[in-house]
Amino acid sequence: MKRIALFPGSFDPITKGHESIVLRALSLFDRIYVAIGINEQKKSFFPLKTRQHWIENVFSDYPQVEVITYTGLTVDLCKKLDIGFIIRGLRTSADFEFERSIGQMNKKMLPDVETVFLLTTPEYTALNSYIVREIIRNGGDASAFMPDGIDMSSVIKGTNQ
Ligand code: ADP
């Protein structure tokens, strides 16, 4: 049976931390869906299409990685796509507490799906999308924190919104 995994998040924007989790998960799974969750209550910084396009570019050399978008419950998406594993990255103990409750609730709702946690590599522990957004919002250069293959020209010109 194929091992199909889902890596859900907002990816607003994708960072080197996210990229590292997906690359490390490649040896564990046959197929990985990177799934951008759409939260209608919360406005994102980057448009959905931009976030999707960037992630597609980052993993263009990996046919086993597919980028999708979704609304609603992650467990419903798992049922729809026959997903057996949810991948999450763990940076800090705060991440752990947050992820534990979500993981346990998801397990209750969909017992067949296992959440798999990958510890962040030390160099990316402090990295999150919020910090990257703040750097960009204030006109700084965030390229060191974002994967290669992201075209920031529209952002620099301020035409991303
Ligand atoms: P963020 O928490 O940066 O806003 P997301 O909500 O998109 O990112 O998170 C999606 C997943 O990626 C979560 O499991 C989160 O813990 C993980 N993740 C985010 N940044 C990192 C990082 N630097 N290292 C490892 N995992 C990360």
Short mmCIF file of N, CA and C and ligand atoms in Angstrom, two decimals:
data_model
loop_
_atom_site.label_atom_id
_atom_site.label_comp_id
_atom_site.label_asym_id
_atom_site.label_seq_id
_atom_site.Cartn_x
_atom_site.Cartn_y
_atom_site.Cartn_z
N MET A 1 0.83 -1.21 0.00
CA MET A 1 0.00 0.00 0.00
C MET A 1 0.87 1.26 0.00
N LYS A 2 0.46 2.22 -0.81
CA LYS A 2 1.26 3.45 -0.91
C LYS A 2 1.13 4.29 0.37
N ARG A 3 2.25 4.88 0.76
CA ARG A 3 2.24 5.75 1.94
C ARG A 3 2.02 7.19 1.48
N ILE A 4 0.80 7.66 1.74
CA ILE A 4 0.45 9.00 1.28
C ILE A 4 0.36 9.93 2.49
N ALA A 5 1.06 11.07 2.40
CA ALA A 5 1.09 12.00 3.55
C ALA A 5 0.62 13.39 3.14
N LEU A 6 0.14 14.08 4.15
CA LEU A 6 -0.34 15.45 3.96
C LEU A 6 0.49 16.37 4.84
N PHE A 7 0.99 17.46 4.28
CA PHE A 7 1.68 18.48 5.10
C PHE A 7 0.84 19.75 5.02
N PRO A 8 -0.03 19.96 6.01
CA PRO A 8 -0.91 21.12 5.95
C PRO A 8 -0.31 22.34 6.64
N GLY A 9 -0.68 23.52 6.17
CA GLY A 9 -0.20 24.75 6.79
C GLY A 9 -0.71 25.95 6.02
N SER A 10 -0.30 27.13 6.49
CA SER A 10 -0.73 28.32 5.75
C SER A 10 0.36 28.76 4.75
N PHE A 11 1.62 28.42 5.05
CA PHE A 11 2.71 28.70 4.11
C PHE A 11 2.65 30.15 3.59
N ASP A 12 2.57 31.07 4.54
CA ASP A 12 2.36 32.49 4.19
C ASP A 12 3.54 33.35 4.60
N PRO A 13 4.71 33.17 3.99
CA PRO A 13 5.04 32.32 2.85
C PRO A 13 5.76 31.03 3.30
N ILE A 14 6.04 30.16 2.30
CA ILE A 14 6.89 29.00 2.57
C ILE A 14 8.28 29.49 3.00
N THR A 15 8.85 28.80 3.98
CA THR A 15 10.20 29.15 4.45
C THR A 15 11.13 27.95 4.26
N LYS A 16 12.40 28.19 4.55
CA LYS A 16 13.36 27.07 4.48
C LYS A 16 13.03 26.00 5.52
N GLY A 17 12.35 26.39 6.59
CA GLY A 17 11.93 25.41 7.60
C GLY A 17 10.92 24.44 7.01
N HIS A 18 9.91 24.96 6.31
CA HIS A 18 8.92 24.09 5.66
C HIS A 18 9.60 23.20 4.62
N GLU A 19 10.47 23.83 3.81
CA GLU A 19 11.13 23.09 2.73
C GLU A 19 11.91 21.91 3.31
N SER A 20 12.62 22.17 4.40
CA SER A 20 13.43 21.12 5.01
C SER A 20 12.57 19.96 5.50
N ILE A 21 11.41 20.27 6.06
CA ILE A 21 10.52 19.19 6.55
C ILE A 21 10.07 18.32 5.37
N VAL A 22 9.66 18.94 4.28
CA VAL A 22 9.18 18.17 3.11
C VAL A 22 10.32 17.32 2.54
N LEU A 23 11.49 17.91 2.38
CA LEU A 23 12.62 17.17 1.80
C LEU A 23 12.99 15.96 2.66
N ARG A 24 12.95 16.15 3.97
CA ARG A 24 13.30 15.03 4.86
C ARG A 24 12.21 13.97 4.87
N ALA A 25 10.96 14.39 4.63
CA ALA A 25 9.85 13.43 4.65
C ALA A 25 9.81 12.59 3.36
N LEU A 26 10.53 13.03 2.32
CA LEU A 26 10.48 12.31 1.04
C LEU A 26 10.90 10.85 1.17
N SER A 27 11.85 10.59 2.08
CA SER A 27 12.31 9.20 2.21
C SER A 27 11.31 8.33 2.98
N LEU A 28 10.33 8.97 3.61
CA LEU A 28 9.37 8.21 4.42
C LEU A 28 8.08 7.89 3.67
N PHE A 29 7.75 8.72 2.66
CA PHE A 29 6.44 8.59 2.02
C PHE A 29 6.56 8.49 0.50
N ASP A 30 5.56 7.82 -0.12
CA ASP A 30 5.54 7.70 -1.58
C ASP A 30 5.02 8.97 -2.23
N ARG A 31 4.12 9.63 -1.51
CA ARG A 31 3.51 10.84 -2.07
C ARG A 31 3.26 11.83 -0.94
N ILE A 32 3.57 13.10 -1.19
CA ILE A 32 3.32 14.11 -0.16
C ILE A 32 2.47 15.23 -0.77
N TYR A 33 1.33 15.48 -0.17
CA TYR A 33 0.53 16.64 -0.56
C TYR A 33 0.90 17.79 0.37
N VAL A 34 1.41 18.88 -0.18
CA VAL A 34 1.57 20.10 0.61
C VAL A 34 0.26 20.85 0.45
N ALA A 35 -0.47 20.99 1.55
CA ALA A 35 -1.84 21.50 1.44
C ALA A 35 -1.97 22.86 2.12
N ILE A 36 -2.30 23.86 1.32
CA ILE A 36 -2.47 25.21 1.86
C ILE A 36 -3.91 25.34 2.36
N GLY A 37 -4.03 25.52 3.66
CA GLY A 37 -5.37 25.66 4.25
C GLY A 37 -5.89 27.08 4.03
N ILE A 38 -7.12 27.16 3.57
CA ILE A 38 -7.73 28.48 3.36
C ILE A 38 -8.63 28.78 4.55
N ASN A 39 -8.27 29.84 5.26
CA ASN A 39 -9.07 30.25 6.42
C ASN A 39 -9.80 31.54 6.06
N GLU A 40 -11.12 31.40 5.83
CA GLU A 40 -11.86 32.58 5.36
C GLU A 40 -11.97 33.67 6.42
N GLN A 41 -11.74 33.31 7.68
CA GLN A 41 -11.84 34.32 8.77
C GLN A 41 -10.55 35.16 8.85
N LYS A 42 -9.49 34.68 8.21
CA LYS A 42 -8.18 35.33 8.40
C LYS A 42 -7.59 35.73 7.06
N LYS A 43 -7.24 37.02 6.93
CA LYS A 43 -6.67 37.45 5.66
C LYS A 43 -5.19 37.07 5.63
N SER A 44 -4.77 36.48 4.53
CA SER A 44 -3.35 36.11 4.44
C SER A 44 -2.55 37.32 3.96
N PHE A 45 -1.23 37.24 4.14
CA PHE A 45 -0.36 38.32 3.68
C PHE A 45 -0.13 38.18 2.18
N PHE A 46 0.18 36.97 1.75
CA PHE A 46 0.38 36.71 0.32
C PHE A 46 -0.87 36.04 -0.24
N PRO A 47 -1.25 36.38 -1.48
CA PRO A 47 -2.41 35.74 -2.08
C PRO A 47 -2.20 34.23 -2.22
N LEU A 48 -3.31 33.52 -2.21
CA LEU A 48 -3.26 32.06 -2.29
C LEU A 48 -2.49 31.58 -3.52
N LYS A 49 -2.80 32.18 -4.67
CA LYS A 49 -2.16 31.74 -5.92
C LYS A 49 -0.64 31.91 -5.85
N THR A 50 -0.20 33.01 -5.25
CA THR A 50 1.25 33.27 -5.12
C THR A 50 1.89 32.20 -4.24
N ARG A 51 1.25 31.93 -3.09
CA ARG A 51 1.80 30.93 -2.17
C ARG A 51 1.88 29.56 -2.85
N GLN A 52 0.82 29.24 -3.60
CA GLN A 52 0.78 27.93 -4.28
C GLN A 52 1.87 27.84 -5.34
N HIS A 53 1.99 28.90 -6.13
CA HIS A 53 2.96 28.95 -7.22
C HIS A 53 4.39 28.81 -6.66
N TRP A 54 4.68 29.50 -5.58
CA TRP A 54 6.01 29.43 -4.98
C TRP A 54 6.33 28.00 -4.53
N ILE A 55 5.36 27.36 -3.86
CA ILE A 55 5.64 26.00 -3.36
C ILE A 55 5.83 25.04 -4.54
N GLU A 56 5.01 25.22 -5.59
CA GLU A 56 5.17 24.37 -6.78
C GLU A 56 6.57 24.52 -7.37
N ASN A 57 7.05 25.75 -7.43
CA ASN A 57 8.40 25.98 -7.96
C ASN A 57 9.47 25.32 -7.10
N VAL A 58 9.31 25.44 -5.79
CA VAL A 58 10.32 24.90 -4.87
C VAL A 58 10.46 23.38 -5.04
N PHE A 59 9.32 22.70 -5.29
CA PHE A 59 9.37 21.24 -5.39
C PHE A 59 9.18 20.73 -6.82
N SER A 60 9.51 21.57 -7.78
CA SER A 60 9.27 21.18 -9.18
C SER A 60 10.10 19.96 -9.60
N ASP A 61 11.19 19.70 -8.89
CA ASP A 61 12.02 18.53 -9.24
C ASP A 61 11.53 17.25 -8.57
N TYR A 62 10.46 17.35 -7.80
CA TYR A 62 9.98 16.19 -7.03
C TYR A 62 8.55 15.85 -7.43
N PRO A 63 8.39 14.93 -8.40
CA PRO A 63 7.04 14.61 -8.87
C PRO A 63 6.15 14.00 -7.78
N GLN A 64 6.77 13.50 -6.72
CA GLN A 64 5.95 12.89 -5.67
C GLN A 64 5.35 13.94 -4.72
N VAL A 65 5.71 15.22 -4.95
CA VAL A 65 5.14 16.30 -4.12
C VAL A 65 4.11 17.06 -4.94
N GLU A 66 2.91 17.16 -4.39
CA GLU A 66 1.85 17.90 -5.09
C GLU A 66 1.31 18.99 -4.16
N VAL A 67 1.07 20.16 -4.73
CA VAL A 67 0.57 21.28 -3.92
C VAL A 67 -0.93 21.43 -4.16
N ILE A 68 -1.69 21.44 -3.07
CA ILE A 68 -3.14 21.59 -3.20
C ILE A 68 -3.62 22.66 -2.21
N THR A 69 -4.86 23.08 -2.38
CA THR A 69 -5.44 24.02 -1.42
C THR A 69 -6.72 23.39 -0.88
N TYR A 70 -7.10 23.79 0.32
CA TYR A 70 -8.33 23.20 0.88
C TYR A 70 -8.99 24.13 1.89
N THR A 71 -10.28 23.90 2.05
CA THR A 71 -11.01 24.56 3.12
C THR A 71 -11.59 23.44 3.99
N GLY A 72 -11.98 23.77 5.18
CA GLY A 72 -12.62 22.79 6.04
C GLY A 72 -11.63 22.00 6.86
N LEU A 73 -12.10 20.88 7.38
CA LEU A 73 -11.29 20.09 8.31
C LEU A 73 -10.20 19.29 7.59
N THR A 74 -9.04 19.26 8.20
CA THR A 74 -7.93 18.47 7.64
C THR A 74 -8.32 16.99 7.57
N VAL A 75 -9.05 16.51 8.57
CA VAL A 75 -9.43 15.07 8.55
C VAL A 75 -10.35 14.75 7.37
N ASP A 76 -11.19 15.71 6.98
CA ASP A 76 -12.07 15.47 5.82
C ASP A 76 -11.25 15.36 4.54
N LEU A 77 -10.22 16.19 4.46
CA LEU A 77 -9.33 16.12 3.29
C LEU A 77 -8.59 14.77 3.27
N CYS A 78 -8.19 14.32 4.45
CA CYS A 78 -7.49 13.02 4.55
C CYS A 78 -8.39 11.90 4.02
N LYS A 79 -9.67 11.95 4.40
CA LYS A 79 -10.60 10.91 3.94
C LYS A 79 -10.73 10.97 2.42
N LYS A 80 -10.88 12.18 1.91
CA LYS A 80 -11.10 12.37 0.47
C LYS A 80 -9.92 11.86 -0.36
N LEU A 81 -8.70 12.08 0.13
CA LEU A 81 -7.51 11.75 -0.67
C LEU A 81 -6.84 10.44 -0.22
N ASP A 82 -7.50 9.74 0.70
CA ASP A 82 -6.96 8.47 1.16
C ASP A 82 -5.58 8.63 1.81
N ILE A 83 -5.47 9.65 2.63
CA ILE A 83 -4.19 9.98 3.26
C ILE A 83 -4.03 9.19 4.56
N GLY A 84 -2.85 8.63 4.75
CA GLY A 84 -2.60 7.82 5.95
C GLY A 84 -1.82 8.55 7.02
N PHE A 85 -1.14 9.65 6.64
CA PHE A 85 -0.25 10.32 7.58
C PHE A 85 -0.35 11.85 7.44
N ILE A 86 -0.32 12.53 8.57
CA ILE A 86 -0.23 13.99 8.56
C ILE A 86 1.16 14.34 9.08
N ILE A 87 1.88 15.15 8.33
CA ILE A 87 3.24 15.54 8.75
C ILE A 87 3.15 16.91 9.43
N ARG A 88 3.84 17.04 10.56
CA ARG A 88 3.95 18.36 11.20
C ARG A 88 5.39 18.56 11.64
N GLY A 89 5.82 19.80 11.63
CA GLY A 89 7.17 20.12 12.09
C GLY A 89 7.11 20.60 13.53
N LEU A 90 8.10 20.23 14.31
CA LEU A 90 8.16 20.68 15.71
C LEU A 90 9.41 21.52 15.93
N ARG A 91 9.20 22.76 16.34
CA ARG A 91 10.32 23.65 16.62
C ARG A 91 10.58 23.75 18.12
N THR A 92 9.54 24.01 18.87
CA THR A 92 9.70 24.35 20.29
C THR A 92 8.67 23.58 21.13
N SER A 93 8.78 23.74 22.44
CA SER A 93 7.79 23.09 23.31
C SER A 93 6.41 23.72 23.08
N ALA A 94 6.37 24.98 22.69
CA ALA A 94 5.07 25.61 22.39
C ALA A 94 4.43 24.92 21.19
N ASP A 95 5.24 24.64 20.17
CA ASP A 95 4.74 23.87 19.01
C ASP A 95 4.19 22.53 19.49
N PHE A 96 4.93 21.90 20.39
CA PHE A 96 4.51 20.57 20.85
C PHE A 96 3.14 20.63 21.51
N GLU A 97 2.93 21.58 22.40
CA GLU A 97 1.64 21.67 23.11
C GLU A 97 0.51 21.92 22.13
N PHE A 98 0.76 22.81 21.19
CA PHE A 98 -0.25 23.13 20.18
C PHE A 98 -0.56 21.90 19.32
N GLU A 99 0.50 21.26 18.86
CA GLU A 99 0.35 20.12 17.94
C GLU A 99 -0.25 18.91 18.64
N ARG A 100 0.07 18.77 19.92
CA ARG A 100 -0.45 17.61 20.65
C ARG A 100 -1.98 17.65 20.66
N SER A 101 -2.56 18.80 20.97
CA SER A 101 -4.02 18.82 21.06
C SER A 101 -4.65 18.62 19.67
N ILE A 102 -4.07 19.24 18.65
CA ILE A 102 -4.64 19.04 17.30
C ILE A 102 -4.49 17.57 16.89
N GLY A 103 -3.30 17.02 17.13
CA GLY A 103 -3.03 15.63 16.74
C GLY A 103 -3.97 14.66 17.46
N GLN A 104 -4.19 14.92 18.73
CA GLN A 104 -5.07 14.02 19.49
C GLN A 104 -6.53 14.15 19.05
N MET A 105 -6.94 15.37 18.74
CA MET A 105 -8.32 15.57 18.25
C MET A 105 -8.50 14.90 16.88
N ASN A 106 -7.50 15.08 16.03
CA ASN A 106 -7.58 14.45 14.70
C ASN A 106 -7.63 12.93 14.82
N LYS A 107 -6.87 12.40 15.76
CA LYS A 107 -6.84 10.94 15.98
C LYS A 107 -8.21 10.43 16.41
N LYS A 108 -8.87 11.24 17.25
CA LYS A 108 -10.20 10.87 17.73
C LYS A 108 -11.19 10.87 16.55
N MET A 109 -11.06 11.89 15.69
CA MET A 109 -12.01 12.01 14.57
C MET A 109 -11.72 11.00 13.47
N LEU A 110 -10.43 10.69 13.28
CA LEU A 110 -10.06 9.79 12.18
C LEU A 110 -8.94 8.86 12.65
N PRO A 111 -9.30 7.78 13.34
CA PRO A 111 -8.29 6.93 14.00
C PRO A 111 -7.28 6.30 13.04
N ASP A 112 -7.64 6.14 11.77
CA ASP A 112 -6.71 5.48 10.84
C ASP A 112 -5.53 6.34 10.44
N VAL A 113 -5.62 7.64 10.69
CA VAL A 113 -4.54 8.54 10.25
C VAL A 113 -3.58 8.80 11.40
N GLU A 114 -2.28 8.66 11.13
CA GLU A 114 -1.26 8.94 12.14
C GLU A 114 -0.62 10.29 11.86
N THR A 115 -0.41 11.08 12.92
CA THR A 115 0.36 12.31 12.75
C THR A 115 1.83 12.00 13.02
N VAL A 116 2.67 12.41 12.09
CA VAL A 116 4.11 12.14 12.20
C VAL A 116 4.82 13.48 12.42
N PHE A 117 5.59 13.57 13.50
CA PHE A 117 6.28 14.82 13.82
C PHE A 117 7.75 14.72 13.45
N LEU A 118 8.23 15.70 12.73
CA LEU A 118 9.67 15.78 12.44
C LEU A 118 10.23 16.97 13.20
N LEU A 119 11.30 16.73 13.95
CA LEU A 119 11.94 17.84 14.67
C LEU A 119 12.63 18.75 13.68
N THR A 120 12.52 20.04 13.91
CA THR A 120 13.22 20.98 13.03
C THR A 120 14.73 20.81 13.18
N THR A 121 15.43 21.08 12.09
CA THR A 121 16.89 21.07 12.22
C THR A 121 17.27 22.36 12.98
N PRO A 122 18.33 22.29 13.80
CA PRO A 122 18.62 23.41 14.72
C PRO A 122 18.66 24.78 14.04
N GLU A 123 19.19 24.84 12.83
CA GLU A 123 19.33 26.16 12.19
C GLU A 123 17.99 26.80 11.84
N TYR A 124 16.91 26.01 11.83
CA TYR A 124 15.60 26.57 11.47
C TYR A 124 14.64 26.69 12.66
N THR A 125 15.16 26.47 13.86
CA THR A 125 14.27 26.50 15.03
C THR A 125 13.61 27.87 15.22
N ALA A 126 14.35 28.93 14.92
CA ALA A 126 13.80 30.27 15.16
C ALA A 126 12.99 30.80 13.98
N LEU A 127 12.92 29.99 12.95
CA LEU A 127 12.32 30.49 11.70
C LEU A 127 10.82 30.21 11.63
N ASN A 128 10.06 31.24 11.34
CA ASN A 128 8.63 31.03 11.07
C ASN A 128 8.15 32.05 10.04
N SER A 129 6.98 31.78 9.49
CA SER A 129 6.47 32.63 8.41
C SER A 129 6.20 34.05 8.90
N TYR A 130 5.82 34.19 10.17
CA TYR A 130 5.51 35.52 10.71
C TYR A 130 6.75 36.43 10.62
N ILE A 131 7.90 35.88 11.01
CA ILE A 131 9.13 36.68 10.99
C ILE A 131 9.47 37.08 9.55
N VAL A 132 9.30 36.13 8.65
CA VAL A 132 9.60 36.42 7.23
C VAL A 132 8.66 37.52 6.72
N ARG A 133 7.38 37.43 7.09
CA ARG A 133 6.43 38.49 6.66
C ARG A 133 6.85 39.85 7.22
N GLU A 134 7.27 39.87 8.48
CA GLU A 134 7.66 41.14 9.10
C GLU A 134 8.88 41.76 8.40
N ILE A 135 9.83 40.90 8.02
CA ILE A 135 11.02 41.40 7.31
C ILE A 135 10.58 42.03 5.99
N ILE A 136 9.71 41.31 5.25
CA ILE A 136 9.27 41.79 3.94
C ILE A 136 8.43 43.06 4.09
N ARG A 137 7.53 43.04 5.07
CA ARG A 137 6.66 44.20 5.30
C ARG A 137 7.48 45.47 5.56
N ASN A 138 8.63 45.28 6.21
CA ASN A 138 9.46 46.43 6.55
C ASN A 138 10.59 46.68 5.56
N GLY A 139 10.45 46.07 4.40
CA GLY A 139 11.39 46.36 3.31
C GLY A 139 12.73 45.65 3.43
N GLY A 140 12.84 44.65 4.30
CA GLY A 140 14.11 43.93 4.45
C GLY A 140 14.25 42.81 3.43
N ASP A 141 15.41 42.16 3.47
CA ASP A 141 15.69 41.07 2.54
C ASP A 141 15.51 39.74 3.27
N ALA A 142 14.47 39.01 2.91
CA ALA A 142 14.17 37.74 3.60
C ALA A 142 14.66 36.54 2.82
N SER A 143 15.45 36.78 1.76
CA SER A 143 15.78 35.67 0.87
C SER A 143 16.57 34.56 1.58
N ALA A 144 17.31 34.89 2.63
CA ALA A 144 18.09 33.87 3.34
C ALA A 144 17.17 32.88 4.05
N PHE A 145 15.93 33.27 4.26
CA PHE A 145 15.00 32.42 5.02
C PHE A 145 14.00 31.70 4.14
N MET A 146 14.05 32.04 2.85
CA MET A 146 13.10 31.42 1.91
C MET A 146 13.85 30.49 0.97
N PRO A 147 13.17 29.42 0.50
CA PRO A 147 13.86 28.49 -0.39
C PRO A 147 14.28 29.16 -1.69
N ASP A 148 15.26 28.54 -2.36
CA ASP A 148 15.63 29.03 -3.70
C ASP A 148 14.44 28.75 -4.61
N GLY A 149 14.37 29.48 -5.71
CA GLY A 149 13.30 29.20 -6.67
C GLY A 149 12.06 30.02 -6.41
N ILE A 150 12.18 31.03 -5.53
CA ILE A 150 11.03 31.90 -5.30
C ILE A 150 11.30 33.24 -5.95
N ASP A 151 10.38 33.64 -6.82
CA ASP A 151 10.54 34.91 -7.52
C ASP A 151 9.90 36.01 -6.68
N MET A 152 10.78 36.81 -6.04
CA MET A 152 10.27 37.86 -5.15
C MET A 152 10.03 39.17 -5.88
N SER A 153 10.22 39.19 -7.23
CA SER A 153 10.16 40.49 -7.92
C SER A 153 8.80 41.18 -7.73
N SER A 154 7.71 40.40 -7.77
CA SER A 154 6.39 41.03 -7.62
C SER A 154 6.23 41.59 -6.22
N VAL A 155 6.89 40.93 -5.25
CA VAL A 155 6.78 41.40 -3.87
C VAL A 155 7.56 42.70 -3.72
N ILE A 156 8.79 42.69 -4.28
CA ILE A 156 9.64 43.87 -4.16
C ILE A 156 8.97 45.08 -4.82
N LYS A 157 8.29 44.80 -5.95
CA LYS A 157 7.61 45.91 -6.63
C LYS A 157 6.30 46.28 -5.94
N GLY A 158 5.93 45.48 -4.94
CA GLY A 158 4.69 45.76 -4.23
C GLY A 158 3.44 45.41 -4.99
N THR A 159 3.58 44.48 -5.96
CA THR A 159 2.42 44.12 -6.78
C THR A 159 1.86 42.75 -6.42
N ASN A 160 2.24 42.28 -5.23
CA ASN A 160 1.80 40.93 -4.90
C ASN A 160 0.36 40.86 -4.41
N GLN A 161 -0.23 41.96 -3.99
CA GLN A 161 -1.56 41.87 -3.37
C GLN A 161 -2.68 41.92 -4.40
P1 ADP B 1 4.17 28.91 10.57
O1 ADP B 1 4.00 28.21 11.91
O2 ADP B 1 5.57 29.26 10.25
O3 ADP B 1 3.19 30.04 10.34
P2 ADP B 1 2.53 27.04 9.10
O4 ADP B 1 1.31 27.38 9.87
O5 ADP B 1 2.44 27.16 7.64
O6 ADP B 1 3.82 27.85 9.48
O7 ADP B 1 3.03 25.60 9.56
C1 ADP B 1 2.92 24.41 8.84
C2 ADP B 1 3.79 23.36 9.50
O8 ADP B 1 5.15 23.69 9.29
C3 ADP B 1 3.63 23.24 11.02
O9 ADP B 1 3.71 21.88 11.38
C4 ADP B 1 4.83 23.97 11.56
O10 ADP B 1 5.21 23.50 12.83
C5 ADP B 1 5.86 23.61 10.50
N1 ADP B 1 6.95 24.57 10.48
C6 ADP B 1 6.88 25.90 10.25
N2 ADP B 1 8.12 26.46 10.33
C7 ADP B 1 8.98 25.44 10.61
C8 ADP B 1 10.39 25.37 10.84
N3 ADP B 1 11.16 26.45 10.81
N4 ADP B 1 10.93 24.16 11.10
C9 ADP B 1 10.15 23.06 11.15
N5 ADP B 1 8.81 23.06 10.97
C10 ADP B 1 8.24 24.24 10.70
#
